[in-house]
Coordinates of C-alpha atoms in Angstrom, one line a residue:
M1 CA 0.6 57.8 18.5
K2 CA 0.4 58.0 22.3
V3 CA -0.5 55.1 24.6
F4 CA -0.9 55.0 28.4
N5 CA 1.9 52.8 29.7
T6 CA 0.9 51.1 32.9
L7 CA 4.6 50.5 33.7
T8 CA 5.3 54.2 33.9
N9 CA 1.8 55.3 34.8
Q10 CA 1.7 57.9 32.1
K11 CA 0.9 58.5 28.4
E12 CA 3.9 58.1 26.2
N13 CA 4.8 58.4 22.5
F14 CA 4.7 55.0 20.9
E15 CA 7.8 53.8 19.1
V16 CA 8.4 50.3 17.8
L17 CA 11.4 48.2 18.6
R18 CA 11.8 47.0 15.0
E19 CA 11.3 49.4 12.1
G20 CA 8.1 48.9 10.3
K21 CA 7.0 46.1 12.6
G22 CA 4.7 46.0 15.6
S23 CA 4.7 43.2 18.2
M24 CA 1.8 42.6 20.6
Y25 CA 1.0 39.9 23.1
V26 CA -2.4 39.8 24.8
C27 CA -3.0 37.2 27.6
G28 CA -5.7 34.7 26.5
P29 CA -8.2 32.7 28.5
T30 CA -8.0 29.7 30.8
V31 CA -10.2 27.4 28.8
Y32 CA -12.5 25.6 31.2
D33 CA -15.7 27.4 30.3
H34 CA -17.3 29.7 27.7
A35 CA -16.2 33.2 27.2
H36 CA -18.1 35.8 29.2
I37 CA -18.4 39.4 28.0
G38 CA -15.5 40.5 30.2
N39 CA -13.2 38.0 28.4
T40 CA -14.1 39.7 25.1
R41 CA -13.2 43.3 26.1
P42 CA -9.4 42.8 25.7
M43 CA -10.1 40.8 22.5
I44 CA -12.0 43.7 21.0
V45 CA -9.8 46.5 22.3
F46 CA -6.5 45.1 21.2
D47 CA -7.9 44.0 17.9
V48 CA -8.7 47.7 17.2
L49 CA -5.2 48.7 18.2
R50 CA -3.8 46.0 15.9
R51 CA -6.0 47.3 13.0
L52 CA -4.9 50.9 13.7
L53 CA -1.2 49.9 13.6
E54 CA -1.8 48.0 10.3
Y55 CA -3.7 51.0 8.9
R56 CA -0.6 53.1 9.6
G57 CA 1.5 50.6 7.7
Y58 CA 3.1 48.4 10.4
E59 CA 3.4 44.7 9.9
V60 CA 2.0 43.4 13.2
T61 CA 2.7 40.1 14.9
Y62 CA -0.2 39.6 17.3
V63 CA 0.0 36.7 19.8
S64 CA -2.7 35.5 22.2
N65 CA -2.3 32.3 24.1
Y66 CA -4.6 29.6 25.5
T67 CA -4.0 28.3 29.0
D68 CA -4.9 24.7 28.6
V69 CA -3.3 23.4 31.8
D70 CA -4.9 24.6 35.1
D71 CA -6.6 23.3 38.3
K72 CA -9.9 24.6 37.0
I73 CA -9.6 22.5 33.8
I74 CA -8.7 19.5 35.9
R75 CA -11.7 19.9 38.1
K76 CA -14.0 20.4 35.1
A77 CA -12.6 17.2 33.5
K78 CA -13.3 15.2 36.6
Q79 CA -16.8 16.6 36.9
E80 CA -17.6 15.7 33.3
G81 CA -15.7 12.4 33.1
K82 CA -13.5 13.7 30.3
S83 CA -9.8 14.3 29.7
E84 CA -8.2 17.7 30.2
A85 CA -7.5 17.9 26.5
E86 CA -11.2 17.3 25.7
I87 CA -12.3 20.1 28.0
A88 CA -9.6 22.5 26.7
N89 CA -10.3 21.7 23.0
T90 CA -14.1 22.2 23.5
Y91 CA -13.7 25.7 25.0
I92 CA -10.9 26.7 22.6
A93 CA -13.3 25.9 19.8
A94 CA -16.0 28.0 21.6
Y95 CA -13.6 30.9 22.0
E96 CA -12.6 30.7 18.3
K97 CA -16.3 30.8 17.4
V98 CA -16.8 33.9 19.5
R99 CA -13.7 35.5 17.8
Q100 CA -15.1 34.7 14.4
D101 CA -18.6 36.0 15.3
L102 CA -17.1 39.2 16.6
N103 CA -15.3 39.8 13.3
L104 CA -11.9 39.9 15.1
K105 CA -8.7 39.2 13.2
T106 CA -7.1 35.9 13.8
P107 CA -3.9 36.2 15.9
T108 CA -0.7 35.5 14.2
Y109 CA 0.0 32.8 16.8
T110 CA -2.2 31.2 19.4
P111 CA 0.2 29.1 21.5
R112 CA -0.9 26.6 24.1
V113 CA 0.8 25.6 27.3
T114 CA 0.7 21.9 26.4
E115 CA 2.5 22.6 23.2
T116 CA 5.2 24.8 25.0
M117 CA 6.2 22.4 27.7
P118 CA 9.8 21.6 26.7
A119 CA 10.5 25.4 26.5
I120 CA 8.8 26.0 29.8
I121 CA 10.9 23.3 31.5
A122 CA 14.1 24.6 30.0
F123 CA 13.2 28.2 31.0
I124 CA 12.6 27.1 34.6
A125 CA 15.9 25.2 34.6
S126 CA 17.7 28.3 33.6
L127 CA 16.2 30.3 36.5
V128 CA 17.2 27.5 38.9
E129 CA 20.7 27.5 37.5
N130 CA 21.2 31.3 37.8
G131 CA 19.8 31.3 41.4
S132 CA 16.5 33.1 40.6
A133 CA 14.6 29.9 41.5
Y134 CA 15.0 27.0 43.9
V135 CA 13.7 23.5 44.3
V136 CA 11.9 22.1 47.3
D137 CA 10.6 18.5 47.3
G138 CA 10.0 18.5 43.6
D139 CA 8.4 22.0 43.5
V140 CA 10.2 25.0 42.0
Y141 CA 9.7 28.5 43.3
F142 CA 10.8 31.9 42.0
R143 CA 13.0 33.8 44.4
V144 CA 11.3 37.3 44.4
S145 CA 14.3 38.7 46.3
S146 CA 16.5 38.0 43.2
V147 CA 14.9 41.0 41.4
K148 CA 15.4 44.5 42.7
D149 CA 12.3 46.3 41.6
Y150 CA 9.5 43.7 42.2
G151 CA 6.3 45.7 42.1
C152 CA 7.4 48.1 39.4
L153 CA 4.2 47.4 37.3
S154 CA 1.5 47.3 40.0
G155 CA 3.1 49.8 42.4
I156 CA 2.6 47.3 45.2
R157 CA 5.4 47.3 47.8
I158 CA 6.8 44.0 49.0
E159 CA 6.2 44.9 52.6
E160 CA 2.5 45.4 51.9
L161 CA 2.1 42.0 50.5
I162 CA 0.6 39.2 52.5
E163 CA 1.4 35.5 52.4
G164 CA 0.0 33.8 49.4
A165 CA -0.9 37.0 47.5
S166 CA 1.5 36.4 44.6
E167 CA 1.1 32.7 44.0
R168 CA -1.2 30.4 42.1
V169 CA -0.6 27.2 44.2
D170 CA -0.3 26.3 47.9
G171 CA 2.9 25.4 49.6
A172 CA 3.8 28.4 51.8
E173 CA 5.6 26.2 54.3
K174 CA 8.1 25.2 51.7
K175 CA 9.0 28.6 50.5
E176 CA 11.9 30.8 51.5
S177 CA 9.6 33.8 51.4
P178 CA 5.8 34.0 51.4
L179 CA 6.1 36.2 48.3
D180 CA 7.9 33.5 46.2
F181 CA 5.6 32.0 43.6
A182 CA 5.5 28.5 42.0
L183 CA 7.1 27.8 38.7
W184 CA 6.6 24.1 38.8
K185 CA 4.2 22.0 40.9
K186 CA 4.8 18.4 41.8
T187 CA 1.5 16.6 41.5
D188 CA -0.1 13.2 41.1
E189 CA -3.4 14.7 40.1
G190 CA -4.5 15.5 36.6
I191 CA -2.2 15.9 33.5
Q192 CA 1.5 15.7 34.3
W193 CA 4.9 16.0 32.6
D194 CA 8.3 14.7 33.4
S195 CA 10.8 17.3 34.5
P196 CA 14.3 17.4 36.2
W197 CA 12.5 18.1 39.5
S198 CA 9.4 15.9 39.5
K199 CA 6.4 14.7 37.6
G200 CA 4.1 17.7 37.5
R201 CA 2.9 20.8 35.7
P202 CA 4.0 24.4 35.5
G203 CA 2.7 27.4 37.5
W204 CA 0.5 29.9 35.8
H205 CA 2.9 32.8 35.7
T206 CA 5.7 31.2 33.6
E207 CA 3.8 30.3 30.4
C208 CA 3.4 33.8 28.9
V209 CA 6.9 34.9 29.4
V210 CA 8.2 31.6 27.8
M211 CA 5.8 32.0 24.8
I212 CA 7.0 35.5 24.2
N213 CA 10.6 34.3 24.6
Q214 CA 9.9 31.6 21.9
L215 CA 8.2 33.9 19.4
F216 CA 10.0 37.2 19.7
E217 CA 13.7 38.0 19.4
D218 CA 15.3 38.4 22.9
G219 CA 11.8 37.8 24.4
R220 CA 11.0 41.5 23.9
I221 CA 7.9 43.1 22.4
D222 CA 6.3 46.5 21.9
I223 CA 3.0 45.9 23.7
H224 CA 1.8 43.5 26.3
G225 CA -1.9 43.8 26.9
G226 CA -4.6 42.2 29.1
G227 CA -7.3 42.9 31.6
Q228 CA -6.6 45.1 34.7
D229 CA -7.1 42.0 36.9
L230 CA -3.9 40.5 35.4
K231 CA -1.6 43.4 36.3
F232 CA -0.9 41.8 39.7
P233 CA 0.2 39.1 40.3
H234 CA 0.4 37.6 36.8
H235 CA 2.0 40.4 34.8
E236 CA 4.2 41.5 37.7
N237 CA 5.5 37.9 37.9
E238 CA 6.1 37.8 34.2
I239 CA 8.3 40.9 34.5
A240 CA 10.2 39.4 37.5
Q241 CA 11.0 36.3 35.5
S242 CA 12.1 38.2 32.5
M243 CA 14.3 40.5 34.6
A244 CA 16.0 37.4 36.0
Y245 CA 16.4 35.8 32.6
H246 CA 16.8 38.7 30.2
Q247 CA 17.3 41.8 32.4
H248 CA 14.4 43.6 30.7
K249 CA 10.7 44.0 31.4
I250 CA 9.4 42.2 28.3
A251 CA 7.4 45.0 26.8
N252 CA 8.1 48.7 26.2
Y253 CA 4.4 49.4 26.8
W254 CA 2.1 47.6 29.2
M255 CA -1.6 48.3 28.5
H256 CA -4.6 47.1 30.7
N257 CA -8.3 47.4 30.0
Q258 CA -10.7 47.9 32.9
M259 CA -13.4 45.5 33.9
I260 CA -17.2 45.3 33.1
N261 CA -20.0 46.1 35.5
I262 CA -23.6 45.0 35.2
N263 CA -26.0 47.6 36.4
N264 CA -23.3 49.2 38.5
E265 CA -22.3 45.9 40.1
K266 CA -19.2 43.9 39.5
M267 CA -19.9 41.0 37.1
S268 CA -19.3 37.7 39.0
K269 CA -20.6 34.2 39.1
S270 CA -21.3 34.6 42.9
L271 CA -23.7 37.4 42.1
G272 CA -25.3 35.4 39.3
N273 CA -24.9 38.3 36.8
V274 CA -22.4 36.8 34.3
K275 CA -23.3 37.3 30.7
W276 CA -21.9 34.8 28.2
A277 CA -20.5 36.4 25.0
K278 CA -22.0 33.8 22.7
D279 CA -25.5 34.6 24.0
L280 CA -25.1 38.3 23.8
V281 CA -23.6 38.3 20.3
A282 CA -26.6 36.2 19.2
E283 CA -29.0 38.6 20.9
L284 CA -27.5 42.0 19.9
G285 CA -25.5 41.2 16.8
V286 CA -21.8 41.8 16.2
N287 CA -22.0 45.6 15.5
V288 CA -24.1 46.5 18.6
Y289 CA -22.0 44.2 20.8
K290 CA -18.7 45.8 19.6
W291 CA -20.0 49.3 19.6
L292 CA -21.0 48.8 23.2
M293 CA -17.6 47.5 24.1
L294 CA -15.9 50.4 22.4
S295 CA -18.2 53.2 23.6
T296 CA -16.2 53.6 26.8
H297 CA -12.5 54.3 26.9
Y298 CA -10.7 51.0 27.5
R299 CA -9.1 52.3 30.8
N300 CA -12.5 53.1 32.3
P301 CA -14.9 50.5 33.7
L302 CA -17.7 49.7 31.2
N303 CA -21.2 49.7 32.8
F304 CA -23.6 47.4 31.1
T305 CA -27.2 48.6 31.5
D306 CA -30.4 48.4 29.4
D307 CA -30.2 52.2 28.8
V308 CA -26.7 52.0 27.5
V309 CA -27.6 49.1 25.2
N310 CA -30.6 50.9 23.8
N311 CA -28.6 54.0 23.1
V312 CA -26.0 51.9 21.3
K313 CA -28.7 50.3 19.2
K314 CA -29.8 53.7 18.0
E315 CA -26.3 54.8 17.0
V316 CA -25.6 51.5 15.2
A317 CA -29.0 51.9 13.4
K318 CA -27.9 55.3 12.1
V319 CA -24.8 53.8 10.5
E320 CA -26.7 50.8 9.1
R321 CA -29.3 53.1 7.5
A322 CA -26.7 55.4 6.0
I323 CA -24.7 52.4 4.5
S324 CA -27.9 50.7 3.2
Q325 CA -29.3 53.9 1.6
S326 CA -26.0 54.9 0.1
A327 CA -25.4 51.5 -1.3
L328 CA -28.8 51.5 -2.9
Q329 CA -28.3 54.9 -4.6
L330 CA -24.8 53.9 -5.8
Q331 CA -26.2 50.7 -7.3
I332 CA -29.2 52.2 -9.1
R333 CA -26.9 54.9 -10.5
H334 CA -24.3 52.3 -11.6
L335 CA -21.7 54.0 -9.4
A336 CA -18.7 52.4 -7.7
L337 CA -19.2 50.6 -4.4
D338 CA -15.5 50.3 -4.0
A339 CA -14.3 53.8 -4.7
K340 CA -11.2 55.3 -3.0
P341 CA -12.0 56.8 0.4
D342 CA -11.1 60.3 1.4
R343 CA -7.8 59.7 3.0
A344 CA -8.0 62.8 5.1
V345 CA -11.3 61.7 6.6
V346 CA -10.0 58.2 7.5
D347 CA -6.7 59.7 8.7
H348 CA -8.6 62.0 11.1
L349 CA -10.2 58.9 12.7
A350 CA -6.8 57.3 13.0
E351 CA -5.4 60.4 14.7
V352 CA -8.2 60.4 17.2
L353 CA -7.6 56.7 18.0
E354 CA -3.9 57.5 18.3
D355 CA -4.6 59.4 21.4
D356 CA -4.4 56.3 23.7
L357 CA -7.0 54.4 21.6
N358 CA -9.8 56.8 22.3
T359 CA -12.5 54.6 20.8
S360 CA -15.4 56.6 22.2
N361 CA -14.2 59.7 20.3
G362 CA -13.5 57.5 17.3
L363 CA -17.1 56.4 17.2
T364 CA -18.1 60.1 17.1
C365 CA -16.0 60.4 14.0
L366 CA -17.9 57.5 12.5
L367 CA -21.3 59.3 13.3
D368 CA -20.0 62.5 11.8
E369 CA -19.3 60.7 8.5
V370 CA -22.8 59.3 8.7
K371 CA -24.1 62.9 8.8
V372 CA -22.1 63.8 5.7
L373 CA -23.6 60.8 3.8
N374 CA -27.1 61.7 5.0
T375 CA -26.7 65.3 3.7
L376 CA -25.5 64.0 0.3
L377 CA -28.5 61.6 0.1
R378 CA -31.0 64.5 0.8
Q379 CA -29.7 66.7 -2.0
K380 CA -32.0 67.1 -5.0
E381 CA -29.0 67.1 -7.4
M382 CA -26.8 64.4 -5.9
D383 CA -23.1 64.8 -6.0
E384 CA -22.4 61.3 -7.2
Q385 CA -18.6 61.4 -6.9
A386 CA -18.9 62.7 -3.3
L387 CA -21.4 59.9 -2.5
E388 CA -18.9 57.3 -3.8
T389 CA -16.0 58.8 -1.8
H390 CA -17.8 59.2 1.5
F391 CA -19.4 55.8 1.3
A392 CA -15.9 54.3 0.8
S393 CA -14.6 56.5 3.7
L394 CA -17.3 55.3 6.1
Q395 CA -16.5 51.7 5.1
A396 CA -12.8 52.2 5.7
M397 CA -13.5 53.8 9.1
A398 CA -15.7 50.9 10.1
A399 CA -12.9 48.5 9.1
I400 CA -10.5 50.1 11.5
F401 CA -12.9 49.2 14.3
G402 CA -13.6 45.8 12.9
F403 CA -17.3 46.3 12.4
A404 CA -19.3 44.1 10.1
F405 CA -21.7 46.5 8.4
S406 CA -23.2 45.1 5.2
Y407 CA -25.6 46.1 2.5
R408 CA -27.8 44.3 0.0
Q409 CA -26.3 43.6 -3.4
L410 CA -29.0 44.2 -6.0
S411 CA -29.4 42.2 -9.1
E412 CA -29.6 44.0 -12.5
E413 CA -33.3 43.1 -12.6
E414 CA -33.9 44.7 -9.2
I415 CA -32.0 47.8 -10.3
T416 CA -34.1 48.1 -13.5
L417 CA -37.4 47.7 -11.5
Y418 CA -36.3 50.2 -8.9
T419 CA -35.4 52.7 -11.6
Q420 CA -38.7 52.3 -13.4
W421 CA -40.6 52.7 -10.0
Q422 CA -38.6 55.9 -9.4
A423 CA -39.6 57.2 -12.8
L424 CA -43.3 56.5 -12.2
K425 CA -43.1 58.4 -8.9
Q426 CA -41.9 61.5 -10.8

């Protein structure tokens, strides 16, 4: 398998750190609102990658966090007269509903910042102790100059950065360098924790590296994924902290999916063109929604238009018809609905996906198998064994994508009536 490694800016052979095991961490949402369709692209893309690795026999540990401490959450809580925990729990539940509706596998772990606080404080304390961070008036900042190759992921040169570009919170006047970013923020507003420096809360960039450090040996994983918008500063700052703490860059492979455009325009609240995932899943259904998200290679922007959606609907309908008609024929002939798939056919799909998760070409493989089934269904003398095998193959291929294609289970009475009707037609 080959994946495009953002860290080296090239496609590389994929090799796991631990034999037979795969480890993935995908940055999760800040839970102050519902998931929009852009939030679900990494959820879907990396779910397919996980399923592919599992198909190839790896035992995958998949982690995706929830940021439940943030200024946006605090503002939302004030607006609604609720606690930060109430806001976070509401939208975590909403995200989980979207995950379920999209037929995505549940992550092995879904850590929250509020549940990781002792480890975050201890991690920051270690960086202060080794000189990679410093304290000013109860705030703690990471000393960017303490790592040699800052910018290795994003390709951004330090001299090109402007003041404030690499931080989540204000306080430029306190910092040794405008590039230094906050690890801990002293505050009397919103949710707070006691720490050796002040009563406050952590900066954004520390949580993920600490969660990885907690859940994986030596804080090291195979794949770190997320949206392109996280590459800088968030992922760059994760690497900087890991270099200061562990002397490694967290992941062997960094993977980033591109953003979503609506009718050739960037999706944003300011333009008023944000589409909420829960609404679109309800409108389109899980299979059309996921096919749409996978129809463009993950490293390319996905353009959401009516024409694109209509084309996807037609392709999904082809698969649905083939599955429905095949299942009908299998049932009235009392054949197996759960036969063994043709391993070579499913392996071919896996091989296509193993070229940097080329889902657009993978969907073509799915449609090719639909053509095989349609040919079998049109035969006067049906090859029943082939129908069983290729029906199972299509189901197995769909499972690698995480689609939720279904078919109607007929009762014995319905099978008898259908058989009698077919006999009368002849």
